[in-house]
Coordinates of C-alpha atoms and ligand atoms in Angstrom, one line a residue:
Chain A
M622 CA -20.5 31.5 -21.2
T623 CA -17.7 28.9 -20.3
A624 CA -16.3 28.0 -16.6
I625 CA -13.4 30.3 -17.6
T626 CA -15.3 33.7 -18.2
H627 CA -17.4 32.7 -15.4
Y628 CA -14.5 32.6 -13.2
T629 CA -12.9 35.8 -14.7
T630 CA -15.8 37.8 -15.0
S631 CA -16.5 37.1 -11.3
T632 CA -12.9 37.9 -10.1
V633 CA -13.0 41.1 -12.3
N634 CA -15.9 42.4 -10.9
E635 CA -14.8 42.0 -7.1
F636 CA -12.3 43.8 -7.9
Q637 CA -14.3 46.6 -9.3
K638 CA -16.4 46.4 -6.2
L639 CA -13.1 47.2 -4.1
K640 CA -12.8 50.3 -5.4
R641 CA -13.2 53.3 -2.8
T642 CA -13.3 50.7 0.4
F643 CA -11.6 50.7 3.4
A644 CA -9.6 47.6 2.1
F645 CA -8.1 49.3 -0.4
W646 CA -6.7 51.9 1.7
L647 CA -6.2 49.4 4.5
T648 CA -4.1 47.3 2.0
I649 CA -1.7 50.5 1.7
I650 CA -1.7 51.8 5.4
S651 CA -0.6 47.8 6.2
A652 CA 2.1 47.8 3.3
L653 CA 3.3 51.6 4.5
F654 CA 3.2 50.7 8.5
I655 CA 6.7 49.4 9.2
P656 CA 8.9 51.1 6.3
I657 CA 7.4 54.5 7.7
I658 CA 9.0 53.5 11.3
Y659 CA 12.3 52.2 9.8
L660 CA 12.3 55.6 7.6
L661 CA 11.8 57.7 11.1
Y662 CA 14.0 54.9 12.5
Y663 CA 17.1 55.5 10.7
L664 CA 17.2 59.2 10.0
I665 CA 16.9 59.9 14.0
K666 CA 19.3 56.9 14.9
Y667 CA 21.5 56.9 11.6
K668 CA 24.9 57.4 13.8
Q669 CA 24.0 54.5 15.6
L670 CA 22.9 52.1 12.6
I671 CA 26.7 53.0 10.2
P672 CA 27.5 49.5 9.2
T673 CA 31.1 48.1 9.7
E674 CA 33.2 48.2 6.4
G675 CA 32.2 45.9 4.0
V676 CA 29.1 44.6 5.2
N677 CA 25.6 44.9 3.1
P678 CA 23.6 47.3 5.3
W679 CA 20.3 46.1 3.4
D680 CA 20.0 42.4 4.7
K681 CA 20.0 43.6 8.4
F682 CA 17.8 46.5 7.4
I683 CA 14.8 44.5 5.4
V684 CA 15.2 41.0 7.4
E685 CA 14.2 43.2 11.1
Q686 CA 11.4 44.7 9.3
I687 CA 10.0 41.7 8.2
R688 CA 10.7 40.1 11.6
A689 CA 8.7 42.4 12.5
A690 CA 6.0 42.3 10.6
V691 CA 5.4 38.9 10.4
P692 CA 4.3 37.4 14.1
L693 CA 1.1 40.1 14.4
L694 CA 0.7 42.4 11.7
V695 CA 0.7 40.2 8.9
P696 CA -2.0 37.9 10.2
M697 CA -4.2 40.5 11.4
F698 CA -3.7 42.5 8.2
I699 CA -4.8 39.2 6.6
V700 CA -7.6 38.4 9.2
L701 CA -8.9 42.3 8.7
V702 CA -8.8 42.4 5.0
T703 CA -10.6 39.3 4.4
S704 CA -13.9 40.4 6.5
L705 CA -13.9 43.5 4.9
I706 CA -13.8 42.4 1.5
V707 CA -16.7 39.7 2.2
Q708 CA -18.2 42.4 4.4
I709 CA -18.8 44.9 1.1
E710 CA -21.5 41.6 0.0
H711 CA -23.2 41.4 3.5
K712 CA -23.5 45.0 3.9
S713 CA -25.1 45.9 1.0
S714 CA -27.4 42.6 1.2
G715 CA -25.5 41.7 -2.1
L716 CA -25.3 37.5 -1.4
K717 CA -29.2 36.8 -2.4
H718 CA -28.5 39.1 -5.5
L719 CA -25.6 37.2 -6.8
F720 CA -27.1 33.9 -6.1
A721 CA -30.2 34.9 -8.1
L722 CA -28.0 35.6 -11.1
P723 CA -27.0 33.0 -14.1
I724 CA -23.6 32.3 -12.8
P725 CA -22.8 29.2 -11.2
K726 CA -22.5 29.5 -7.2
W727 CA -18.7 28.4 -7.7
S728 CA -17.5 31.5 -9.5
I729 CA -19.2 34.0 -6.8
Y730 CA -17.2 32.1 -4.0
F731 CA -14.0 31.5 -5.8
G732 CA -13.5 34.5 -7.5
K733 CA -13.9 36.8 -4.4
L734 CA -11.7 34.3 -2.7
T735 CA -9.3 35.2 -5.8
A736 CA -10.0 39.0 -5.2
V737 CA -8.5 38.3 -1.3
V738 CA -5.7 36.4 -2.4
C739 CA -4.6 39.2 -4.7
T740 CA -5.1 41.7 -2.6
I741 CA -2.6 40.1 0.0
I742 CA -0.1 39.5 -2.8
I743 CA -0.6 43.8 -3.5
A744 CA -0.2 43.9 0.3
Y745 CA 3.4 41.8 0.0
T746 CA 4.6 43.5 -3.0
L747 CA 3.7 47.3 -1.8
F748 CA 5.7 46.2 1.4
F749 CA 8.7 45.1 -0.6
I750 CA 8.7 48.1 -2.5
F751 CA 8.2 50.3 0.3
M752 CA 10.8 49.1 2.1
V753 CA 13.3 49.2 -0.7
S754 CA 12.4 52.2 -1.5
V755 CA 12.8 53.7 2.3
G756 CA 16.2 52.1 2.2
Y757 CA 17.4 54.3 -0.9
I758 CA 15.5 57.3 0.3
V759 CA 17.5 57.2 4.0
G760 CA 20.6 56.2 2.0
M761 CA 20.6 59.4 -0.4
I762 CA 20.1 61.5 2.5
H763 CA 22.9 59.5 4.8
E764 CA 25.4 58.3 2.3
E765 CA 27.5 56.8 5.3
L766 CA 24.5 54.5 5.3
K767 CA 25.6 52.6 2.4
F768 CA 22.6 51.8 1.4
V769 CA 23.3 53.2 -1.9
S770 CA 26.4 51.5 -2.8
F771 CA 25.2 48.5 -1.7
T772 CA 22.0 46.7 -3.4
P773 CA 19.6 44.6 -1.6
N774 CA 19.3 41.1 -1.8
Y775 CA 16.4 40.7 -3.9
F776 CA 16.3 36.8 -4.4
E777 CA 16.9 36.1 -0.6
N778 CA 14.5 38.8 0.6
I779 CA 11.9 37.9 -1.9
K780 CA 12.3 34.1 -0.6
L781 CA 11.2 35.1 2.8
L782 CA 8.2 37.2 1.6
F783 CA 7.1 34.2 -0.2
R784 CA 7.4 31.6 2.8
S785 CA 5.5 34.1 4.7
F786 CA 2.7 34.4 1.9
I787 CA 2.3 30.9 1.5
A788 CA 1.9 29.9 5.6
I789 CA -0.9 32.6 5.7
L790 CA -2.8 30.9 3.1
G791 CA -3.9 28.6 5.6
I792 CA -5.8 31.2 7.6
V793 CA -6.7 32.9 4.3
G794 CA -9.0 29.6 3.5
L795 CA -10.9 29.5 7.2
Q796 CA -11.0 33.7 7.6
F797 CA -12.8 33.5 4.6
W798 CA -15.1 30.4 5.0
L799 CA -16.3 32.3 8.2
S800 CA -16.3 36.2 6.7
F801 CA -18.3 34.5 4.0
R802 CA -20.8 32.7 6.1
M803 CA -21.6 35.4 9.2
K804 CA -23.1 38.6 8.2
N805 CA -21.6 40.0 11.6
F806 CA -18.2 40.8 10.8
I807 CA -16.9 40.7 14.6
I808 CA -17.5 37.0 14.7
P809 CA -14.7 36.0 12.4
L810 CA -12.7 39.0 12.9
G811 CA -12.8 37.9 17.1
I812 CA -12.3 33.6 16.2
G813 CA -9.3 35.3 14.1
T814 CA -7.7 37.5 16.7
V815 CA -8.0 34.6 19.4
L816 CA -6.1 32.1 17.0
I817 CA -3.5 34.5 16.2
V818 CA -2.7 35.1 19.5
T819 CA -3.0 31.3 20.5
G820 CA -0.1 31.3 17.4
L821 CA 1.8 33.4 18.7
I822 CA 2.0 31.3 21.9
V823 CA 1.9 28.1 21.0
Y824 CA 4.3 28.1 17.7
R825 CA 7.7 26.5 19.7
A826 CA 5.9 23.2 20.4
E827 CA 6.6 20.3 18.0
E828 CA 2.2 20.4 17.3
A829 CA 1.8 23.3 16.1
V830 CA 3.0 22.8 12.7
Y831 CA -0.4 21.2 12.7
F832 CA -1.8 24.6 13.7
P833 CA -2.3 27.4 10.5
Y834 CA -2.2 30.4 12.7
A835 CA 1.3 29.6 13.9
Y836 CA 2.3 28.6 10.5
N837 CA 3.2 32.6 9.8
M838 CA 5.9 32.7 12.6
L839 CA 7.1 29.2 11.8
S840 CA 7.4 30.5 8.1
L841 CA 10.5 32.4 9.5
F842 CA 12.0 29.7 11.6
P843 CA 13.5 26.8 9.8
I844 CA 12.1 24.2 12.3
D845 CA 12.1 21.4 9.8
K846 CA 15.3 20.0 9.5
D847 CA 15.1 19.2 5.7
L848 CA 17.5 22.7 5.4
D849 CA 19.1 25.1 7.5
S850 CA 17.7 28.0 6.4
L851 CA 15.9 29.1 3.5
I852 CA 14.3 26.8 1.2
W853 CA 11.1 27.6 -0.9
F854 CA 8.8 25.2 0.0
P855 CA 9.5 24.4 4.1
T856 CA 7.0 21.8 5.4
V857 CA 4.6 24.3 6.6
S858 CA 4.1 25.9 3.4
I859 CA 3.3 22.3 2.3
Y860 CA 0.3 22.2 5.2
S861 CA -0.5 25.8 4.7
L862 CA -1.6 24.9 1.3
G863 CA -3.2 22.0 2.7
Y864 CA -5.4 23.5 4.6
F865 CA -6.0 26.3 1.9
L866 CA -7.5 23.4 -0.2
L867 CA -9.4 21.7 2.5
F868 CA -11.4 24.8 3.8
S869 CA -11.6 26.5 0.6
L870 CA -13.7 23.5 -0.7
I871 CA -15.7 22.6 2.4
G872 CA -16.4 26.4 2.8
Y873 CA -17.9 26.2 -0.8
I874 CA -19.7 22.8 -0.2
D875 CA -21.4 24.8 3.0
I876 CA -21.9 27.7 0.9
N877 CA -23.5 25.8 -1.9
R878 CA -26.1 24.3 0.9
K879 CA -26.8 27.2 2.6
N880 CA -30.3 28.9 2.6
I881 CA -29.4 32.8 1.4
T882 CA -31.5 34.3 4.0
Chain B
M641 CA -51.8 32.1 -22.6
N642 CA -52.5 29.1 -20.8
Q643 CA -48.2 28.5 -20.7
L644 CA -47.2 28.7 -17.1
I645 CA -44.1 30.7 -16.4
V646 CA -43.7 30.1 -12.8
K647 CA -45.9 26.6 -11.2
T648 CA -44.7 25.7 -7.6
K649 CA -46.6 22.7 -6.0
N650 CA -46.9 21.8 -2.7
L651 CA -44.4 23.6 -2.0
N652 CA -43.0 23.2 1.8
F653 CA -40.5 25.0 3.3
S654 CA -39.8 26.2 7.3
Y655 CA -37.2 28.4 8.7
T656 CA -37.2 26.5 12.2
K657 CA -38.4 22.7 13.6
T658 CA -41.1 24.5 15.2
R659 CA -43.7 25.8 12.3
K660 CA -44.0 25.5 8.8
D661 CA -43.5 29.0 7.1
I662 CA -44.7 27.7 3.5
E663 CA -47.2 25.0 3.5
D664 CA -48.4 23.2 0.6
L665 CA -48.4 25.8 -2.0
G666 CA -49.5 26.1 -4.8
L667 CA -48.6 28.7 -7.3
E668 CA -49.6 29.6 -11.0
V669 CA -48.1 32.3 -13.1
P670 CA -49.4 32.6 -16.5
K671 CA -47.6 33.7 -19.2
G672 CA -47.8 37.5 -19.9
S673 CA -49.6 38.2 -16.9
I674 CA -49.3 40.3 -14.2
Y675 CA -49.4 38.9 -10.9
G676 CA -50.2 40.2 -7.8
F677 CA -49.3 38.1 -5.0
L678 CA -50.9 39.5 -1.9
G679 CA -50.5 38.7 1.7
P680 CA -50.1 40.5 5.3
N681 CA -46.8 40.7 7.1
G682 CA -45.1 37.8 7.4
S683 CA -47.3 35.5 5.2
G684 CA -44.5 34.3 3.6
K685 CA -44.3 36.4 0.1
S686 CA -40.8 36.6 0.5
T687 CA -40.4 33.7 1.4
T688 CA -41.8 32.4 -1.5
I689 CA -39.7 34.2 -4.2
R690 CA -36.6 33.2 -2.6
L691 CA -38.0 29.9 -3.3
I692 CA -38.6 30.1 -6.1
L693 CA -35.2 31.7 -7.4
G694 CA -33.4 28.4 -5.3
L695 CA -32.1 31.0 -2.9
L696 CA -33.7 28.7 -0.1
K697 CA -33.8 24.9 -0.5
K698 CA -37.3 23.7 -0.1
Q699 CA -37.9 21.1 1.8
S700 CA -40.5 19.1 -0.5
G701 CA -42.8 19.5 -3.3
N702 CA -41.5 21.5 -7.0
V703 CA -41.0 24.6 -8.5
S704 CA -41.0 24.8 -12.8
L705 CA -39.9 27.8 -14.3
F706 CA -40.8 28.2 -18.1
N707 CA -41.8 25.0 -18.1
K708 CA -39.5 23.2 -16.8
E709 CA -38.3 22.1 -13.6
H710 CA -36.2 24.5 -12.1
T711 CA -33.2 21.9 -11.0
A712 CA -29.3 22.2 -10.6
K713 CA -29.1 21.7 -14.3
T714 CA -31.6 24.3 -15.1
R715 CA -30.9 26.6 -12.9
L716 CA -28.4 29.2 -14.6
E717 CA -30.8 29.1 -17.8
N718 CA -33.7 30.1 -15.9
L719 CA -32.1 32.4 -13.6
D720 CA -30.8 34.5 -17.3
K721 CA -34.4 34.9 -18.3
I722 CA -35.1 36.4 -14.9
G723 CA -34.4 39.7 -13.2
A724 CA -35.6 40.0 -9.7
L725 CA -35.6 42.9 -7.0
I726 CA -36.0 41.2 -3.5
E727 CA -36.8 42.9 -0.5
N728 CA -34.6 45.6 0.0
P729 CA -31.8 46.0 -3.1
S730 CA -28.8 44.8 -3.5
L731 CA -26.7 47.5 -4.1
Y732 CA -22.9 49.0 -3.0
G733 CA -23.5 52.0 -1.5
H734 CA -19.8 53.2 -1.9
L735 CA -20.0 53.0 -5.4
N736 CA -22.3 55.3 -7.6
A737 CA -25.2 54.2 -10.0
V738 CA -23.5 53.5 -13.1
E739 CA -21.0 51.7 -11.4
N740 CA -23.3 49.6 -9.5
L741 CA -25.8 49.0 -13.1
K742 CA -21.8 48.0 -14.8
I743 CA -21.2 45.3 -12.0
A744 CA -24.6 44.0 -12.4
A745 CA -24.2 44.1 -16.0
N746 CA -20.8 42.1 -16.3
Y747 CA -22.4 39.1 -14.7
R748 CA -24.7 38.4 -17.5
N749 CA -24.3 38.7 -21.3
G750 CA -23.9 41.1 -23.9
I751 CA -25.5 44.5 -22.0
S752 CA -24.5 47.5 -23.4
L753 CA -23.7 51.1 -22.1
E754 CA -26.7 52.1 -23.9
R755 CA -29.1 49.8 -21.9
I756 CA -27.6 51.2 -18.8
N757 CA -28.0 54.8 -19.9
E758 CA -31.9 53.5 -21.0
V759 CA -32.6 51.8 -17.4
L760 CA -31.9 55.0 -15.7
E761 CA -34.1 57.0 -17.7
I762 CA -36.6 54.5 -17.1
V763 CA -36.1 54.7 -13.6
K764 CA -35.5 58.5 -13.5
L765 CA -32.4 58.4 -11.8
T766 CA -30.2 59.9 -14.8
H767 CA -29.6 63.2 -12.9
A768 CA -28.4 61.4 -9.9
K769 CA -26.1 58.8 -12.0
K770 CA -23.0 59.7 -10.4
K771 CA -24.0 60.3 -7.2
K772 CA -22.7 57.5 -4.4
V773 CA -25.6 55.2 -3.4
K774 CA -25.0 55.6 -0.2
A775 CA -26.2 59.2 -0.5
Y776 CA -29.3 58.0 -2.3
S777 CA -32.6 58.0 -0.7
L778 CA -34.8 55.2 0.2
G779 CA -37.1 55.8 -2.9
M780 CA -34.2 56.3 -5.1
K781 CA -32.8 53.2 -3.9
Q782 CA -35.6 51.1 -4.9
R783 CA -35.9 52.7 -8.4
L784 CA -32.4 51.6 -8.7
G785 CA -32.9 48.0 -7.4
L786 CA -35.7 48.4 -10.1
A787 CA -33.1 49.3 -13.2
V788 CA -31.3 46.2 -12.0
S789 CA -33.8 43.9 -12.3
L790 CA -34.5 45.5 -15.9
L791 CA -31.3 45.3 -17.4
S792 CA -31.7 42.2 -19.5
N793 CA -34.8 42.6 -20.4
P794 CA -35.9 39.7 -18.9
E795 CA -38.8 37.5 -19.8
L796 CA -40.0 37.1 -16.0
V797 CA -39.8 40.2 -13.7
I798 CA -40.0 39.9 -9.8
L799 CA -40.4 42.4 -7.7
D800 CA -40.9 42.0 -4.1
E801 CA -43.0 45.1 -2.6
P802 CA -41.5 47.2 -5.6
T803 CA -43.2 50.7 -4.6
N804 CA -41.5 50.1 -0.6
G805 CA -40.6 53.4 0.1
L806 CA -41.5 55.2 -3.1
D807 CA -43.6 58.6 -3.0
P808 CA -47.0 58.7 -4.6
K809 CA -45.9 60.2 -7.7
G810 CA -43.2 57.2 -7.7
I811 CA -45.9 54.9 -6.9
I812 CA -48.0 55.6 -10.0
E813 CA -44.8 55.8 -12.6
M814 CA -43.9 52.0 -11.6
R815 CA -47.8 50.9 -12.0
T816 CA -47.1 53.2 -15.7
L817 CA -44.0 50.9 -16.2
I818 CA -44.8 47.6 -14.9
K819 CA -47.9 48.3 -17.7
E820 CA -46.0 49.3 -20.4
L821 CA -43.3 46.7 -20.0
N822 CA -45.9 44.1 -19.8
E823 CA -48.0 45.6 -22.9
Q824 CA -44.9 46.0 -25.0
Y825 CA -42.6 43.5 -24.2
G826 CA -45.2 40.7 -22.9
T827 CA -43.2 40.5 -20.0
T828 CA -44.9 38.3 -17.1
I829 CA -44.6 40.5 -13.9
F830 CA -45.1 38.7 -10.5
I831 CA -44.9 41.4 -7.7
S832 CA -45.9 40.9 -4.1
S833 CA -46.9 43.7 -2.0
H834 CA -49.4 44.0 1.2
L835 CA -52.0 46.5 -0.5
L836 CA -54.7 45.3 -2.0
S837 CA -55.1 48.4 -3.7
E838 CA -51.8 48.4 -5.7
I839 CA -52.7 44.8 -6.7
E840 CA -56.4 45.9 -7.9
K841 CA -54.8 48.8 -9.8
T842 CA -52.1 46.8 -12.0
C843 CA -52.6 43.0 -11.9
T844 CA -54.2 40.6 -14.6
H845 CA -54.4 37.7 -11.6
V846 CA -54.2 37.6 -8.1
G847 CA -52.9 35.3 -5.2
I848 CA -53.6 35.6 -1.9
I849 CA -51.1 34.2 1.0
R850 CA -51.8 33.9 4.8
D851 CA -49.6 32.1 7.1
G852 CA -47.6 30.3 3.9
K853 CA -51.0 29.0 2.3
M854 CA -52.7 30.0 -0.5
L855 CA -56.4 31.3 -0.1
Y856 CA -57.5 32.0 -3.4
Q857 CA -56.2 31.9 -6.4
D858 CA -57.5 33.4 -9.8
T859 CA -57.6 36.0 -12.3
V860 CA -58.4 40.0 -10.8
K861 CA -62.0 39.9 -12.8
A862 CA -62.9 37.0 -11.3
L863 CA -62.6 38.1 -7.9
K864 CA -64.3 41.2 -8.4
Q865 CA -67.2 39.1 -9.5
S866 CA -67.1 36.6 -6.1
K867 CA -67.9 39.3 -4.3
G868 CA -71.3 39.4 -6.3
K869 CA -72.7 42.8 -7.0
K870 CA -73.3 43.6 -3.3
M871 CA -71.5 47.2 -1.7
M872 CA -70.9 47.8 1.7
V873 CA -71.6 51.6 2.2
D874 CA -70.6 53.8 4.9
L875 CA -73.0 56.5 6.2
E876 CA -72.7 59.5 8.3
V877 CA -75.5 60.7 10.0
D878 CA -76.7 63.5 13.0
K879 CA -79.0 61.1 14.1
F880 CA -77.5 57.8 14.8
I881 CA -80.6 56.5 17.0
D882 CA -83.0 57.5 14.6
A883 CA -81.6 56.6 11.7
M884 CA -81.0 53.0 13.0
T885 CA -84.9 52.6 13.3
V886 CA -85.5 54.1 9.9
L887 CA -82.6 51.7 8.2
E888 CA -84.6 48.7 10.5
E889 CA -87.3 49.3 8.9
L890 CA -86.0 49.0 5.3
N891 CA -84.6 45.5 6.8
K892 CA -81.0 46.8 6.7
E893 CA -78.6 45.7 9.6
N894 CA -75.8 47.8 10.4
T895 CA -72.4 45.6 10.4
S896 CA -70.1 49.1 11.5
L897 CA -67.7 48.0 14.4
T898 CA -67.6 51.8 15.3
D899 CA -70.0 54.7 16.5
E900 CA -69.0 57.0 13.8
F901 CA -70.3 55.7 10.7
I902 CA -73.5 53.4 9.9
Q903 CA -72.5 50.4 7.6
I904 CA -74.8 48.9 5.6
E905 CA -75.1 46.2 2.6
V906 CA -77.2 47.5 -0.6
E907 CA -77.8 45.7 -3.6
S908 CA -77.1 48.3 -6.3
K909 CA -76.2 51.7 -6.7
T910 CA -79.4 52.9 -7.1
E911 CA -80.7 51.7 -3.0
I912 CA -78.2 54.4 -2.2
T913 CA -80.8 56.7 -3.0
T914 CA -83.7 55.1 -1.3
V915 CA -81.7 54.7 1.8
I916 CA -80.9 58.2 1.1
D917 CA -84.2 59.5 0.7
A918 CA -85.8 57.4 3.8
L919 CA -83.5 59.3 5.9
R920 CA -84.0 62.6 4.8
A921 CA -87.5 62.2 5.0
K922 CA -86.8 61.9 8.9
N923 CA -85.2 64.9 8.6
I924 CA -81.5 63.0 9.6
A925 CA -78.9 65.1 8.3
V926 CA -76.5 62.8 6.1
Y927 CA -72.8 64.1 5.8
Q928 CA -71.2 61.3 4.0
V929 CA -72.2 58.3 1.9
S930 CA -69.0 56.3 1.0
I931 CA -69.1 52.8 -1.1
K932 CA -66.1 50.8 0.6
N933 CA -64.0 49.1 -1.7
N934 CA -65.3 45.3 -1.0
L935 CA -62.0 43.9 -2.6
E936 CA -60.5 45.6 0.5
E937 CA -62.8 43.8 2.6
L938 CA -62.7 40.9 1.1
F939 CA -58.7 40.8 1.8
L940 CA -59.5 41.6 5.2
S941 CA -62.2 38.8 5.9
L942 CA -60.0 36.5 3.8
T943 CA -56.8 36.8 5.8
E944 CA -58.3 37.5 9.1
N945 CA -58.8 34.8 11.3
Ligands
ATP1169 N1 -34.1 34.6 8.2 C1 -35.7 34.0 9.0 N2 -35.0 33.5 10.0 C2 -36.3 32.7 10.7 N3 -37.6 33.1 10.1 C3 -37.8 33.5 9.3 C4 -36.7 34.3 8.7 N4 -37.3 35.1 7.9 C5 -39.0 35.3 7.5 N5 -39.1 34.2 8.7 C6 -40.2 34.0 9.2 O1 -41.1 33.4 8.1 C7 -42.4 33.9 7.6 C8 -42.5 35.1 6.3 O2 -41.5 35.6 6.0 P1 -41.6 36.6 4.6 O3 -40.6 37.1 5.3 O4 -41.8 35.3 3.6 O5 -43.0 37.3 4.9 P2 -43.5 38.1 4.1 O6 -44.9 38.1 3.4 O7 -42.2 38.7 2.8 O8 -43.4 39.7 4.5 P3 -43.7 41.3 4.5 O9 -45.0 41.6 4.0 O10 -43.3 41.8 6.2 O11 -42.8 41.4 4.0 C9 -42.6 34.9 9.2 O12 -43.2 34.2 10.1 C10 -41.0 35.3 9.4 O13 -41.2 35.5 10.6
MG1170 MG1 -41.0 40.6 2.3

């Protein structure tokens, strides 16, 4: 087999292992969480939420939900889902089996990492689909909310989600390594939670651009002076990708050297 | 026959700095053999297997598989010919048997769905193939783990305590299966166990390990002969003291550690009759005479300090 087939085989297998796992359900529940709250909010309080004439209600509707998700829900989801996906292997003491198979070790590590990243992409996609669906649902129930008369600003909204996604990758690299290394899933979970809270406290500081756990918050605000608001790759995105590559590589080198017990 | 499928030389490994867990281990598994790797708990059997497979990094020495040194370069090529079951089987509890086997099959080249059903049949799990593995019993998991290791028709099968958790019927089936694999396909089989009786019944070769050191390594035949023709016999009698006097006259020494049995050594089976006759002549009742498994004795004497 070639390197490519090793990699695709490994990745496809990782997805098969996700069938019927809690990680799978967590992805759907997390993506639904805020849209459901907004569904109830708009159904109950629709009288106060009727937009002024000629204003697109979608902008406020979607940006508010993204803002609600970014500080805590998104990073906690990342930490949890990464731990859970890797935990499937620890729970079945699968590593000793995988590392004794005729497949390169890198394909195991990066195949699983790919599955994690894809799961996160799926979560973002579902989140967006659910937000738009909820908008149309409440719009159809209460026409005066004007959701049906306007269309969502897809391009700008997706850009905002994309920035958040790239900003989160630095954490993914580190959390994945920690989860892979430690059989006890409380440790990466604990470390992740503490660092996320730290990120929330320090993100306003200038030095926060070096702290990947603050990047998701920073992805909302254009703190770099590049442009006023929405560019696809703000500074934190570049740093986040850098951290992702760095941690993934260190993680792989570490796992490759490690004794599998 | 003289080709070695597994060969280790001066293998050393420690989990911690304070002690050596594997010391200068030299292991030689000939092609086509059933090699029993025997040792008490914590003697280093699983550790040796992990070293052979490259899961643990050896501190010194070398490992050759299929006459090739097991290095980063030959790793995949060697592992392709091996099916292994290491300690408790690696299975995904939330998936069923077929899904587990499919995943294991995907990692290798060209394993058909038929082969999956075939191995399920071999380990007698066809009836439970759609059941989630977390609902399996210990022995069923062990069987499925064995099925995974057989999937690719490997040249070398490594089984770490395969009968762990199996019922008596399962143990006998496992024995038959191992012999069949060996005879029909010429598969070399490496089994670890802490039960000598198991090894004695199935294996052609044996290696005995204690505290990470190889104490004895040869064919099972040679092991049986090494103890000579002498046999240990346990006697249960009613008048213990009287019996001792009779035995002293026959120049037999009691080597038993308990008061329930008298243990003596005899040269041949006919000598047992002589002993019984002598005891009966003195009206001592003989309730039980049993020949001890001398391999078991040997194993204990080898592995005890
Ligand atoms: N993960 C580990 N970390 C530290 N020491 C270990 C580890 N695993 C095993 N050991 C030590 O290595 C030695 C050999 O253990 P090993 O598991 O190889 O024994 P074994 O022969 O397989 O025993 P058993 O019959 O109980 O399976 C023991 O002293 C054990 O305490
Ligand atoms: Mg063991």
